[in-house]
Coordinates of C-alpha atoms in Angstrom, one line a residue:
M1 CA -105.0 -99.4 -52.4
K2 CA -102.4 -101.0 -50.3
A3 CA -99.7 -98.5 -51.5
T4 CA -102.1 -95.6 -50.7
R5 CA -102.6 -97.0 -47.2
M6 CA -98.9 -97.3 -46.6
L7 CA -98.4 -93.7 -47.7
L8 CA -101.1 -92.5 -45.3
I9 CA -99.4 -94.5 -42.4
A10 CA -96.0 -93.0 -43.3
A11 CA -97.5 -89.5 -43.4
T12 CA -99.1 -90.0 -40.1
V13 CA -95.9 -91.2 -38.5
A14 CA -94.0 -88.3 -40.0
G15 CA -96.6 -85.9 -38.6
M16 CA -96.3 -87.4 -35.2
G17 CA -92.5 -86.9 -35.4
T18 CA -93.0 -83.3 -36.3
M19 CA -95.4 -82.9 -33.5
A20 CA -93.0 -84.4 -31.0
T21 CA -90.2 -82.2 -32.2
A22 CA -92.5 -79.1 -32.0
Q23 CA -93.4 -80.0 -28.4
E24 CA -89.7 -80.1 -27.3
Q25 CA -88.8 -76.7 -26.1
I26 CA -85.4 -75.3 -27.3
I27 CA -83.7 -73.2 -24.6
K28 CA -80.8 -71.0 -25.9
I29 CA -77.9 -70.3 -23.6
G30 CA -75.7 -67.4 -24.7
H31 CA -71.9 -67.5 -24.5
S32 CA -69.2 -64.9 -25.3
G33 CA -65.4 -65.3 -25.0
P34 CA -62.2 -64.5 -26.9
V35 CA -61.9 -67.4 -29.3
S36 CA -59.7 -65.3 -31.6
G37 CA -56.7 -63.2 -30.8
P38 CA -53.9 -63.6 -28.2
Q39 CA -56.3 -64.9 -25.5
A40 CA -57.8 -67.6 -27.7
H41 CA -56.4 -70.4 -25.3
Y42 CA -58.8 -69.1 -22.7
G43 CA -61.7 -68.5 -25.0
K44 CA -61.7 -71.9 -26.5
D45 CA -61.4 -73.6 -23.1
I46 CA -64.5 -71.8 -21.6
K47 CA -66.5 -72.4 -24.7
N48 CA -65.7 -76.1 -24.4
G49 CA -66.8 -76.1 -20.8
A50 CA -70.1 -74.5 -21.6
Q51 CA -70.7 -76.9 -24.6
M52 CA -69.8 -79.9 -22.4
A53 CA -72.6 -78.9 -20.0
I54 CA -75.1 -78.4 -22.8
D55 CA -74.2 -81.9 -24.1
D56 CA -74.6 -83.5 -20.7
L57 CA -78.0 -81.8 -20.1
N58 CA -79.3 -83.0 -23.4
A59 CA -78.0 -86.5 -22.9
K60 CA -79.9 -87.0 -19.7
G61 CA -83.2 -85.7 -21.1
F62 CA -83.6 -82.6 -18.9
E63 CA -87.1 -81.5 -18.0
I64 CA -88.5 -78.1 -16.9
G65 CA -92.0 -77.9 -15.6
G66 CA -92.6 -81.6 -16.5
K67 CA -91.7 -81.1 -20.1
K68 CA -88.5 -82.3 -21.9
V69 CA -86.3 -79.5 -23.2
K70 CA -83.3 -79.2 -25.4
F71 CA -80.5 -76.8 -24.7
E72 CA -78.5 -75.0 -27.4
L73 CA -75.3 -72.9 -27.0
I74 CA -75.3 -69.7 -29.0
A75 CA -71.7 -68.6 -29.0
E76 CA -70.1 -65.3 -30.0
D77 CA -66.4 -64.2 -30.2
D78 CA -65.6 -61.0 -28.1
A79 CA -61.9 -61.1 -29.0
A80 CA -61.2 -59.7 -25.5
D81 CA -62.3 -56.3 -26.8
P82 CA -64.9 -54.2 -24.9
K83 CA -66.7 -52.9 -28.0
Q84 CA -66.9 -56.3 -29.6
G85 CA -68.0 -57.8 -26.3
T86 CA -70.9 -55.4 -25.9
A87 CA -71.9 -55.9 -29.5
A88 CA -71.8 -59.7 -29.0
S89 CA -73.9 -59.4 -25.8
Q90 CA -76.5 -57.3 -27.7
K91 CA -76.6 -59.9 -30.4
L92 CA -77.2 -62.6 -27.8
C93 CA -80.1 -60.5 -26.4
D94 CA -81.5 -60.2 -29.8
E95 CA -81.3 -64.0 -30.2
N96 CA -83.6 -64.3 -27.1
V97 CA -81.2 -66.4 -25.1
A98 CA -82.7 -67.5 -21.7
G99 CA -79.4 -66.9 -19.9
A100 CA -75.7 -66.6 -20.5
V101 CA -72.3 -67.8 -19.3
A102 CA -69.7 -65.3 -20.6
F103 CA -66.5 -63.4 -20.5
V104 CA -62.8 -63.9 -19.6
N105 CA -61.9 -60.2 -19.4
S106 CA -63.2 -57.7 -16.8
G107 CA -62.8 -54.9 -19.3
V108 CA -65.4 -56.7 -21.5
A109 CA -67.5 -58.1 -18.7
I110 CA -68.2 -54.8 -16.9
P111 CA -69.8 -52.9 -19.9
A112 CA -71.4 -56.0 -21.3
A113 CA -73.1 -56.8 -18.0
K114 CA -75.1 -53.6 -18.4
V115 CA -76.3 -54.9 -21.8
F116 CA -77.6 -58.1 -20.3
H117 CA -79.1 -56.2 -17.4
D118 CA -81.0 -53.9 -19.8
C119 CA -82.2 -57.0 -21.6
G120 CA -83.3 -58.7 -18.4
I121 CA -81.1 -61.7 -19.0
P122 CA -78.9 -63.2 -16.3
V123 CA -75.2 -63.7 -17.0
I124 CA -72.9 -65.9 -15.0
N125 CA -69.2 -65.3 -15.1
G126 CA -66.4 -67.7 -14.1
A127 CA -63.3 -65.8 -15.1
A128 CA -63.5 -61.9 -14.9
T129 CA -62.3 -60.9 -11.5
N130 CA -62.6 -57.1 -11.1
P131 CA -64.8 -56.3 -8.1
D132 CA -66.6 -53.5 -10.1
L133 CA -68.4 -56.2 -12.1
T134 CA -70.9 -56.7 -9.2
K135 CA -70.8 -53.2 -7.8
P136 CA -74.2 -52.2 -9.3
G137 CA -75.8 -55.1 -7.5
W138 CA -78.0 -56.1 -10.4
D139 CA -80.0 -59.3 -10.1
T140 CA -78.7 -60.3 -13.6
T141 CA -75.0 -60.4 -12.8
Y142 CA -73.3 -63.4 -11.0
R143 CA -69.7 -64.5 -10.4
I144 CA -68.7 -68.0 -9.4
I145 CA -65.0 -67.4 -8.8
A146 CA -63.0 -65.3 -6.3
N147 CA -62.5 -61.6 -7.3
D148 CA -59.4 -59.5 -7.3
N149 CA -59.8 -58.4 -3.7
A150 CA -59.2 -62.0 -2.7
L151 CA -56.4 -62.7 -5.3
G152 CA -54.5 -59.5 -4.7
A153 CA -54.6 -59.9 -1.0
A154 CA -53.5 -63.6 -1.2
L155 CA -50.5 -62.7 -3.3
A156 CA -49.5 -59.8 -1.1
N157 CA -49.7 -62.0 1.9
Y158 CA -47.5 -64.6 0.1
T159 CA -45.0 -62.0 -0.7
A160 CA -44.7 -60.7 2.9
N161 CA -45.2 -63.8 5.0
T162 CA -44.1 -66.8 2.9
A163 CA -41.4 -65.3 0.5
K164 CA -40.6 -62.7 3.2
L165 CA -39.7 -60.0 0.6
T166 CA -39.5 -56.4 1.5
Q167 CA -39.2 -54.6 -1.9
V168 CA -41.3 -55.0 -5.0
A169 CA -42.1 -53.2 -8.3
V170 CA -45.6 -53.2 -9.8
I171 CA -46.6 -53.1 -13.5
D172 CA -50.1 -53.2 -14.9
D173 CA -51.5 -53.2 -18.4
R174 CA -54.1 -50.4 -17.9
T175 CA -57.0 -52.8 -18.5
A176 CA -59.9 -52.9 -15.9
Y177 CA -58.5 -56.3 -14.9
G178 CA -54.8 -55.6 -14.8
Q179 CA -55.0 -52.1 -13.2
G180 CA -57.6 -53.3 -10.6
L181 CA -55.6 -56.4 -9.6
A182 CA -52.3 -54.4 -9.3
S183 CA -54.0 -51.7 -7.3
V184 CA -55.3 -54.3 -4.7
Y185 CA -51.9 -56.0 -4.5
K186 CA -50.1 -52.7 -4.0
K187 CA -52.4 -51.5 -1.3
E188 CA -52.3 -54.8 0.6
A189 CA -48.5 -55.1 0.2
E190 CA -48.0 -51.7 1.6
K191 CA -50.2 -52.5 4.6
L192 CA -47.9 -55.5 5.2
G193 CA -44.8 -53.3 5.3
I194 CA -43.6 -54.0 1.8
K195 CA -42.0 -51.1 0.0
V196 CA -43.2 -50.6 -3.6
V197 CA -40.0 -49.2 -5.2
A198 CA -41.6 -48.6 -8.7
S199 CA -45.1 -48.4 -10.2
E200 CA -45.1 -48.7 -14.0
F201 CA -47.7 -49.4 -16.7
T202 CA -47.8 -50.7 -20.3
N203 CA -50.7 -51.9 -22.4
D204 CA -52.3 -55.2 -23.3
K205 CA -50.9 -55.3 -26.8
A206 CA -47.2 -54.5 -25.9
T207 CA -44.3 -56.9 -26.5
D208 CA -41.3 -54.7 -25.7
F209 CA -40.7 -54.0 -22.0
M210 CA -37.0 -53.3 -22.0
A211 CA -37.3 -49.7 -21.1
I212 CA -39.6 -50.4 -18.2
L213 CA -37.6 -53.3 -16.9
T214 CA -34.3 -51.4 -17.2
S215 CA -35.8 -48.6 -15.1
I216 CA -37.1 -51.1 -12.5
K217 CA -33.8 -53.1 -12.4
A218 CA -32.0 -50.0 -11.1
K219 CA -34.3 -49.8 -8.1
K220 CA -33.4 -53.4 -7.0
P221 CA -36.8 -55.0 -6.4
Q222 CA -36.9 -58.5 -5.1
A223 CA -40.1 -59.2 -7.1
I224 CA -42.2 -57.7 -9.9
F225 CA -46.0 -58.0 -9.7
Y226 CA -47.7 -57.8 -13.1
G227 CA -51.4 -57.1 -13.4
G228 CA -52.2 -58.4 -16.9
M229 CA -52.3 -61.4 -19.2
Y230 CA -49.9 -64.2 -20.1
G231 CA -49.5 -62.7 -23.7
Q232 CA -47.4 -59.9 -22.2
A233 CA -46.0 -61.7 -19.1
G234 CA -44.2 -64.2 -21.4
P235 CA -42.2 -61.6 -23.3
M236 CA -41.6 -59.8 -20.0
L237 CA -40.0 -62.9 -18.5
R238 CA -37.8 -63.4 -21.5
Q239 CA -36.6 -59.8 -21.3
M240 CA -36.0 -60.0 -17.6
A241 CA -33.7 -62.9 -18.4
Q242 CA -31.9 -60.9 -21.0
L243 CA -31.3 -58.1 -18.5
G244 CA -29.9 -60.6 -15.9
M245 CA -32.9 -60.3 -13.6
N246 CA -32.9 -64.1 -12.9
D247 CA -33.2 -63.7 -9.2
V248 CA -36.2 -61.4 -9.3
K249 CA -39.5 -63.2 -8.4
F250 CA -42.5 -62.6 -10.7
Y251 CA -46.1 -62.6 -9.3
G252 CA -49.5 -62.2 -11.0
G253 CA -53.1 -63.2 -11.0
D254 CA -55.1 -65.7 -13.0
G255 CA -54.3 -63.8 -16.2
I256 CA -50.8 -65.3 -16.2
C257 CA -51.7 -68.5 -14.4
I258 CA -51.9 -70.8 -17.4
D259 CA -49.6 -73.4 -19.0
A260 CA -49.5 -71.3 -22.2
L261 CA -47.3 -68.8 -20.2
T262 CA -44.4 -71.2 -20.6
E263 CA -44.9 -71.2 -24.4
V264 CA -44.7 -67.4 -24.7
A265 CA -41.9 -67.2 -22.2
A266 CA -40.0 -69.5 -24.6
G267 CA -38.1 -71.4 -21.9
A268 CA -36.8 -68.3 -20.1
K269 CA -35.2 -69.3 -16.8
T270 CA -37.2 -66.6 -15.1
Q271 CA -40.4 -68.6 -15.5
E272 CA -39.2 -70.7 -12.5
N273 CA -39.7 -67.5 -10.4
V274 CA -43.4 -67.2 -11.2
V275 CA -46.1 -67.5 -8.5
C276 CA -49.7 -66.8 -9.6
A277 CA -53.1 -66.9 -8.1
D278 CA -56.3 -68.5 -9.5
G279 CA -59.8 -67.9 -8.1
G280 CA -61.1 -71.3 -6.9
A281 CA -59.6 -74.6 -5.9
S282 CA -57.2 -76.6 -8.0
I283 CA -58.8 -79.4 -10.1
A284 CA -57.6 -82.0 -7.6
K285 CA -59.4 -80.2 -4.7
M286 CA -62.6 -79.5 -6.5
P287 CA -65.5 -81.7 -5.4
G288 CA -66.0 -83.2 -8.8
G289 CA -62.8 -82.0 -10.5
T290 CA -60.7 -85.1 -11.1
E291 CA -63.5 -87.1 -12.7
W292 CA -64.8 -84.1 -14.7
K293 CA -61.3 -83.4 -16.0
K294 CA -61.0 -86.9 -17.3
R295 CA -64.2 -86.5 -19.3
Y296 CA -63.1 -83.0 -20.5
D297 CA -59.7 -84.3 -21.7
A298 CA -61.4 -87.2 -23.6
K299 CA -63.7 -84.8 -25.3
Y300 CA -61.2 -81.9 -25.9
P301 CA -57.7 -83.4 -25.8
G302 CA -55.0 -80.9 -24.9
Q303 CA -57.3 -77.9 -24.7
F304 CA -57.8 -77.5 -20.9
Q305 CA -56.6 -74.2 -19.5
V306 CA -58.2 -72.8 -16.3
Y307 CA -61.8 -71.7 -16.5
S308 CA -63.8 -74.4 -18.3
P309 CA -65.1 -76.1 -15.1
Y310 CA -66.6 -72.8 -14.0
F311 CA -68.4 -72.3 -17.3
Y312 CA -69.6 -75.9 -17.1
D313 CA -71.0 -75.1 -13.7
G314 CA -72.4 -71.8 -14.9
V315 CA -74.6 -73.6 -17.5
M316 CA -75.6 -76.2 -14.9
L317 CA -76.5 -73.5 -12.4
L318 CA -78.8 -71.8 -14.9
A319 CA -80.5 -75.1 -15.7
D320 CA -80.9 -75.9 -12.0
A321 CA -82.6 -72.5 -11.4
M322 CA -84.9 -73.0 -14.4
Q323 CA -85.9 -76.5 -13.2
R324 CA -86.6 -75.3 -9.6
A325 CA -88.7 -72.4 -11.0
G326 CA -90.5 -74.6 -13.6
S327 CA -89.7 -72.0 -16.3
A328 CA -86.9 -70.8 -18.6
D329 CA -88.3 -67.3 -18.5
P330 CA -85.7 -65.1 -16.8
K331 CA -88.4 -63.0 -15.1
V332 CA -89.6 -66.2 -13.4
Y333 CA -86.3 -68.0 -12.6
I334 CA -84.0 -65.2 -11.6
P335 CA -85.4 -65.2 -8.0
F336 CA -84.5 -68.9 -7.9
L337 CA -81.0 -68.3 -9.3
Q338 CA -80.4 -65.7 -6.5
K339 CA -81.3 -68.4 -3.9
S340 CA -79.1 -71.1 -5.5
N341 CA -77.4 -73.7 -3.3
F342 CA -76.0 -75.8 -6.0
S343 CA -73.4 -78.6 -5.7
G344 CA -71.2 -78.1 -8.7
V345 CA -68.0 -79.5 -10.1
T346 CA -66.0 -76.6 -8.8
S347 CA -67.7 -76.0 -5.4
R348 CA -71.0 -75.4 -3.6
L349 CA -72.4 -72.3 -5.3
E350 CA -74.4 -69.8 -3.3
F351 CA -74.6 -66.0 -3.8
E352 CA -74.4 -62.9 -1.7
K353 CA -77.0 -60.3 -2.4
N354 CA -74.8 -58.5 -5.0
G355 CA -74.2 -61.6 -7.0
E356 CA -70.8 -62.5 -5.6
M357 CA -70.1 -66.0 -4.6
K358 CA -70.2 -66.9 -0.9
N359 CA -67.0 -68.3 0.6
P360 CA -64.8 -68.2 -2.6
S361 CA -61.5 -70.1 -2.5
Y362 CA -58.2 -69.4 -4.4
T363 CA -55.1 -71.4 -5.3
L364 CA -51.5 -70.3 -5.6
S365 CA -49.4 -72.0 -8.2
H366 CA -45.9 -72.1 -9.6
F367 CA -44.4 -73.7 -12.7
V368 CA -42.5 -77.0 -12.5
N369 CA -41.0 -78.3 -15.8
G370 CA -43.2 -75.9 -17.7
K371 CA -46.4 -77.0 -16.0
K372 CA -48.5 -75.0 -13.7
T373 CA -48.5 -76.8 -10.3
P374 CA -50.3 -75.8 -7.1
L375 CA -48.1 -74.8 -4.2
D376 CA -48.4 -76.9 -1.1

C-alpha cells in the first residue's frame, strides 16, 4: 500500500513537471551565416554572438505577456552563397521561427530578405552593408550597422583629406557587396578631386591577381581600393609585395577589416599600408562593448572577429519588441520593432522608415603588429 502511494506521488510530481514544461513557450530565433568556406571566421563569430544573447535571455527568465519563455537558436549555414542562403532562409521559415538575425554577405542578404518578407518574418542584419538591402522598404528587413554609402564616403574622405592622395586604382570582386562598395568609393573619390587611374574586377574565389596588379602598377596609383573580402585581399597584398608595390596604400571596407587578413596576407609588408572601414563604433567606444567583449572571450576564446556584438544586439532587439508587444507573433510585434528605441551593447538602436538604422557610426582602422587597431 505504502509503495503504491509513493508511486502515485511520483507520477503526480512527474505530471506536474510535464505540465510546467508544456506551459513554457519555446520561441525559435532563426540564424544564417557562412560557418563553412573561406568566410567561416565571420560566420562562427556571428553565430556565437546570437547564441550568447539566447543564453543570456534564458538565464534571466525572460517573460512575454506575463509568461516565462525559452528561446532557441535555429542556425543554418549559407556558405556565403546566394542560392544556399535563400534555401536556408526558406528552411527557417518552414521551421516557424519568430524572427531572425542573419547574413554576412549582401549578395546573400538581398535575395534572402525577400524570402523572409514573403514569410512575414522580420530579419535583422548586422553585417551586410549594400544599400539595396533596404531599398524595397519592407517592414521585415532591418539593419543595425552603417551601410556602404557611409563606409565608401568615409574612405574616400580619408583618401583625399587625411592621406592627401590624388591617384587611386579600384578593384572589386563583382559581388553585390564588393561592387556596390567600390562604386560608392569611386563616385565619392572623384567628387573630391581624386583621379581613378584604373578600374578592374576579379571574383570572390580568385587567388591570382598578378595580371591585374601588373596592369595597375604601370598606371602609378598611390593607393588601391578593393571592394571584396579578406580571402582575396590577403593574396592581393602578398602579390603587391612581390611586384614591389610596397609604397602603395590599400583601402577597403568591413570585408577586409578583420585580424584574419594578416593570416592570409602571410606577413606581407604591404599589410602595413591597409586602412579599412567598419560600420559601427570600435568595441572600446561601444556603450557596453568592453564588458561584453570580456564575457564573449571567456565563452568563445580566440573567436572574436567583428560582427558578433551586432548579432547579439539583434537577438536582444527582437526579444525587446516581443516583450513590449506582449507577443512573439510577428504580425503583432513588427509594429513595435519598427518603433524600437533600444539601448544595446553596440549603440542606441532606432530605425528609419525603410529599416535603416538612425545615426549609424563607423570606424577606420589599420593594422599594427598584425592586429586591427582603430585609427585616432
